[in-house]
Tab-separated table of C-alpha atoms in Angstrom:
chain	number	residue	atom	x	y	z
A	684	MET	CA	90.077	96.994	104.292
A	685	PRO	CA	87.311	100.532	104.787
A	686	ARG	CA	85.811	101.433	101.355
A	687	TYR	CA	86.428	104.503	99.894
A	688	ASP	CA	84.443	107.707	97.634
A	689	ARG	CA	86.785	107.098	95.169
A	690	ASP	CA	85.439	110.812	93.510
A	691	GLU	CA	85.105	112.313	97.747
A	692	ILE	CA	88.620	111.650	98.462
A	693	ALA	CA	90.726	112.345	94.539
A	694	ARG	CA	88.196	116.457	95.412
A	695	ARG	CA	89.631	116.676	98.720
A	696	ALA	CA	92.970	115.986	97.060
A	697	GLY	CA	92.445	119.091	94.727
A	698	HIS	CA	92.071	117.090	91.510
A	699	ALA	CA	88.819	116.014	89.224
A	700	SER	CA	88.473	112.117	89.992
A	701	TRP	CA	90.018	109.369	91.368
A	702	ARG	CA	91.923	108.597	87.703
A	703	GLU	CA	93.136	111.613	87.848
A	704	ALA	CA	94.432	111.878	91.259
A	705	VAL	CA	95.607	107.808	90.644
A	706	GLU	CA	97.687	109.299	87.393
A	707	ALA	CA	98.984	111.911	89.323
A	708	THR	CA	100.558	110.052	92.023
A	709	ALA	CA	101.686	107.327	89.435
A	710	ASP	CA	105.234	107.867	89.725
A	711	LEU	CA	105.334	108.340	93.636
A	712	PRO	CA	105.719	105.732	95.648
A	713	GLN	CA	102.724	103.721	96.392
A	714	GLN	CA	102.741	104.910	101.018
A	715	GLU	CA	103.542	108.373	99.451
A	716	ALA	CA	100.530	108.408	96.741
A	717	GLY	CA	98.363	106.865	99.777
A	718	ARG	CA	99.133	109.556	102.193
A	719	LEU	CA	99.182	112.895	99.859
A	720	LEU	CA	95.425	111.019	99.009
A	721	GLY	CA	94.751	110.148	102.885
A	722	VAL	CA	93.891	107.061	101.586
A	723	SER	CA	96.191	103.375	102.519
A	724	HIS	CA	98.957	101.773	100.353
A	725	PRO	CA	96.995	98.359	99.124
A	726	THR	CA	93.737	100.713	98.423
A	727	ILE	CA	96.465	102.853	96.038
A	728	ARG	CA	97.555	99.484	94.629
A	729	VAL	CA	94.268	97.726	93.607
A	730	TRP	CA	94.113	101.071	92.468
A	731	ARG	CA	96.035	101.174	90.178
A	732	GLU	CA	95.207	97.926	89.020
A	733	GLU	CA	92.540	99.137	88.302
A	734	LEU	CA	93.549	101.037	85.269
A	735	GLY	CA	95.963	99.606	84.289
A	736	LEU	CA	98.928	101.370	85.852
A	737	GLY	CA	100.584	98.480	86.593
A	738	PRO	CA	103.711	98.036	89.884
A	739	ALA	CA	106.400	100.137	89.659
A	740	ALA	CA	109.939	99.088	88.052
A	741	ALA	CA	110.791	95.816	89.849
A	742	ARG	CA	113.331	96.185	91.982
A	743	PRO	CA	116.972	94.076	92.551
A	744	SER	CA	117.226	91.650	94.189
A	745	ALA	CA	118.579	92.221	97.514
A	746	ALA	CA	120.976	89.602	96.438
A	747	ASP	CA	121.529	91.909	93.609
A	748	THR	CA	122.112	94.701	95.708
A	749	ALA	CA	125.190	93.174	97.365
A	750	ALA	CA	126.388	91.354	94.319
A	751	ALA	CA	126.671	95.247	92.807
A	752	PHE	CA	127.978	96.776	95.602
A	753	ARG	CA	130.792	94.168	96.236
A	754	ALA	CA	131.040	94.580	92.583
A	755	ASP	CA	132.296	97.940	93.069
A	756	PRO	CA	134.905	99.182	94.436
A	757	ASP	CA	134.495	102.262	94.268
A	758	ASP	CA	131.092	102.389	96.509
A	759	PRO	CA	130.851	105.048	99.121
A	760	ARG	CA	129.917	102.072	101.542
A	761	HIS	CA	132.663	101.033	101.301
A	762	GLY	CA	134.476	100.269	105.130
A	763	SER	CA	130.796	101.165	106.614
A	764	ALA	CA	129.124	98.265	109.274
A	765	ASN	CA	126.495	98.117	106.393
A	766	GLY	CA	129.032	96.427	104.040
A	767	TYR	CA	129.815	94.621	106.416
A	768	ARG	CA	126.838	92.793	107.699
A	769	ASN	CA	124.435	93.735	105.789
A	770	LEU	CA	125.969	93.830	101.745
A	771	ARG	CA	127.940	91.083	102.949
A	772	CYS	CA	131.227	92.924	101.768
A	773	ARG	CA	134.812	90.605	103.218
A	774	CYS	CA	137.006	93.780	101.458
A	775	ASP	CA	139.800	94.503	104.865
A	776	ALA	CA	138.039	98.111	104.613
A	777	CYS	CA	134.778	96.564	105.406
A	778	THR	CA	135.960	94.355	107.335
A	779	ALA	CA	137.842	96.570	109.807
A	780	ALA	CA	135.243	98.616	109.840
A	781	TRP	CA	132.752	96.012	111.375
A	782	THR	CA	135.448	95.042	113.925
A	783	ALA	CA	135.320	98.398	115.074
A	784	TYR	CA	131.377	98.459	116.007
A	785	GLN	CA	131.494	95.683	117.176
A	786	ARG	CA	134.103	96.900	119.689
A	787	ASP	CA	132.717	100.489	120.331
A	788	ARG	CA	129.527	98.158	121.088
A	789	ARG	CA	131.433	95.884	123.439
A	790	GLY	CA	132.301	98.997	125.460
């Protein structure tokens, strides 16, 4: 991983110091903050850890996301192949969407 002159990167991005640059982008995803500052996202992660900003709020697991989806019949993703395949919903609408998707795919 390349070593960066932190203050030079901050100046190029329009900030007075690297601390200010990292704090100003703390609410952004690491990839986006990295693009704005011109560094890799692992570098952003390390800089945030050094400043005690820590990782962003934990995201729910895929299993939790799928369970919440299946529990909400008003979710607009019902009736989609994504609902059937990725979110493992077996409601009539998702099953029908998956069947239609497979039929179209097979030609």
